[in-house]
């Protein structure tokens, strides 16, 4: 079973700052099947990044994804007030086919 | 425009069977490559994938819950149904259904979710 470990658990930053979120897999993950989601309180998750580095429809270019193998990163170049939320990485691969990380909360400092 | 909406009971008793329905629009589950999955989230906790059904009726289940889950589709009604047997208080969560495609294997459209509480 592939386990996704996200770090840090909480990131305290100010608007305008750069956020770097990490997702580490216990085994190699196909870059084609690594995604990132944003979730705000009381809302469903929203797909941000698919295929490790491709932005989903309508996602601003301040969001970018990178990485391969076991190490993946979500970067928010300049935090906007609406970006403070919880972020999850997700992979598709060996059973269980879909797994999520435990999440990183980006909070206002 | 793709939309999905979950429906079902908000409260179930321990040992009962939960039946949730996902009603969707904007796509067809008879289209090659399309899938609908279920994901849950206990209050304050992370997301957990449960099951997914593809356009060709291929079904995938979380190994840890496989014995308790059944996923089916009704293409004519644009619905996917998830049943979970032997409910326990630890199954209290918001249950989401979501659209997926076999080429990307992510969840690009989500329902609003439905909170299911398991309590006697």
mmCIF file with all atom_site columns, C-alpha atoms in Angstrom, chain A residues 5 13 16 19 30 34 36 39 46 52 77 81-83 85-86 94 106:
data_model
loop_
_atom_site.group_PDB
_atom_site.id
_atom_site.type_symbol
_atom_site.label_atom_id
_atom_site.label_alt_id
_atom_site.label_comp_id
_atom_site.label_asym_id
_atom_site.label_entity_id
_atom_site.label_seq_id
_atom_site.pdbx_PDB_ins_code
_atom_site.Cartn_x
_atom_site.Cartn_y
_atom_site.Cartn_z
_atom_site.occupancy
_atom_site.B_iso_or_equiv
_atom_site.pdbx_formal_charge
_atom_site.auth_seq_id
_atom_site.auth_comp_id
_atom_site.auth_asym_id
_atom_site.auth_atom_id
_atom_site.pdbx_PDB_model_num
ATOM 1  C CA . UNK A 1 5   ? 2.873   11.798 3.855   1.00 0.00 ? 5   UNK A CA 1
ATOM 2  C CA . UNK A 1 13  ? 2.154   32.424 6.272   1.00 0.00 ? 13  UNK A CA 1
ATOM 3  C CA . UNK A 1 16  ? 1.799   37.607 -0.591  1.00 0.00 ? 16  UNK A CA 1
ATOM 4  C CA . UNK A 1 19  ? 3.907   28.487 0.118   1.00 0.00 ? 19  UNK A CA 1
ATOM 5  C CA . UNK A 1 30  ? 3.552   7.575  -11.536 1.00 0.00 ? 30  UNK A CA 1
ATOM 6  C CA . UNK A 1 34  ? -0.477  12.492 -8.775  1.00 0.00 ? 34  UNK A CA 1
ATOM 7  C CA . UNK A 1 36  ? -3.497  18.072 -5.579  1.00 0.00 ? 36  UNK A CA 1
ATOM 8  C CA . UNK A 1 39  ? -10.521 22.218 0.467   1.00 0.00 ? 39  UNK A CA 1
ATOM 9  C CA . UNK A 1 46  ? -11.423 21.197 -5.619  1.00 0.00 ? 46  UNK A CA 1
ATOM 10 C CA . UNK A 1 52  ? 1.810   16.199 -10.969 1.00 0.00 ? 52  UNK A CA 1
ATOM 11 C CA . UNK A 1 77  ? 3.829   31.635 -5.572  1.00 0.00 ? 77  UNK A CA 1
ATOM 12 C CA . UNK A 1 81  ? -6.573  35.601 0.980   1.00 0.00 ? 81  UNK A CA 1
ATOM 13 C CA . UNK A 1 82  ? -8.709  32.919 -0.697  1.00 0.00 ? 82  UNK A CA 1
ATOM 14 C CA . UNK A 1 83  ? -5.791  30.442 -0.742  1.00 0.00 ? 83  UNK A CA 1
ATOM 15 C CA . UNK A 1 85  ? -7.288  26.288 3.141   1.00 0.00 ? 85  UNK A CA 1
ATOM 16 C CA . UNK A 1 86  ? -6.327  22.631 3.512   1.00 0.00 ? 86  UNK A CA 1
ATOM 17 C CA . UNK A 1 94  ? -1.398  -0.116 -6.597  1.00 0.00 ? 94  UNK A CA 1
ATOM 18 C CA . UNK A 1 106 ? -2.237  26.788 5.151   1.00 0.00 ? 106 UNK A CA 1
#
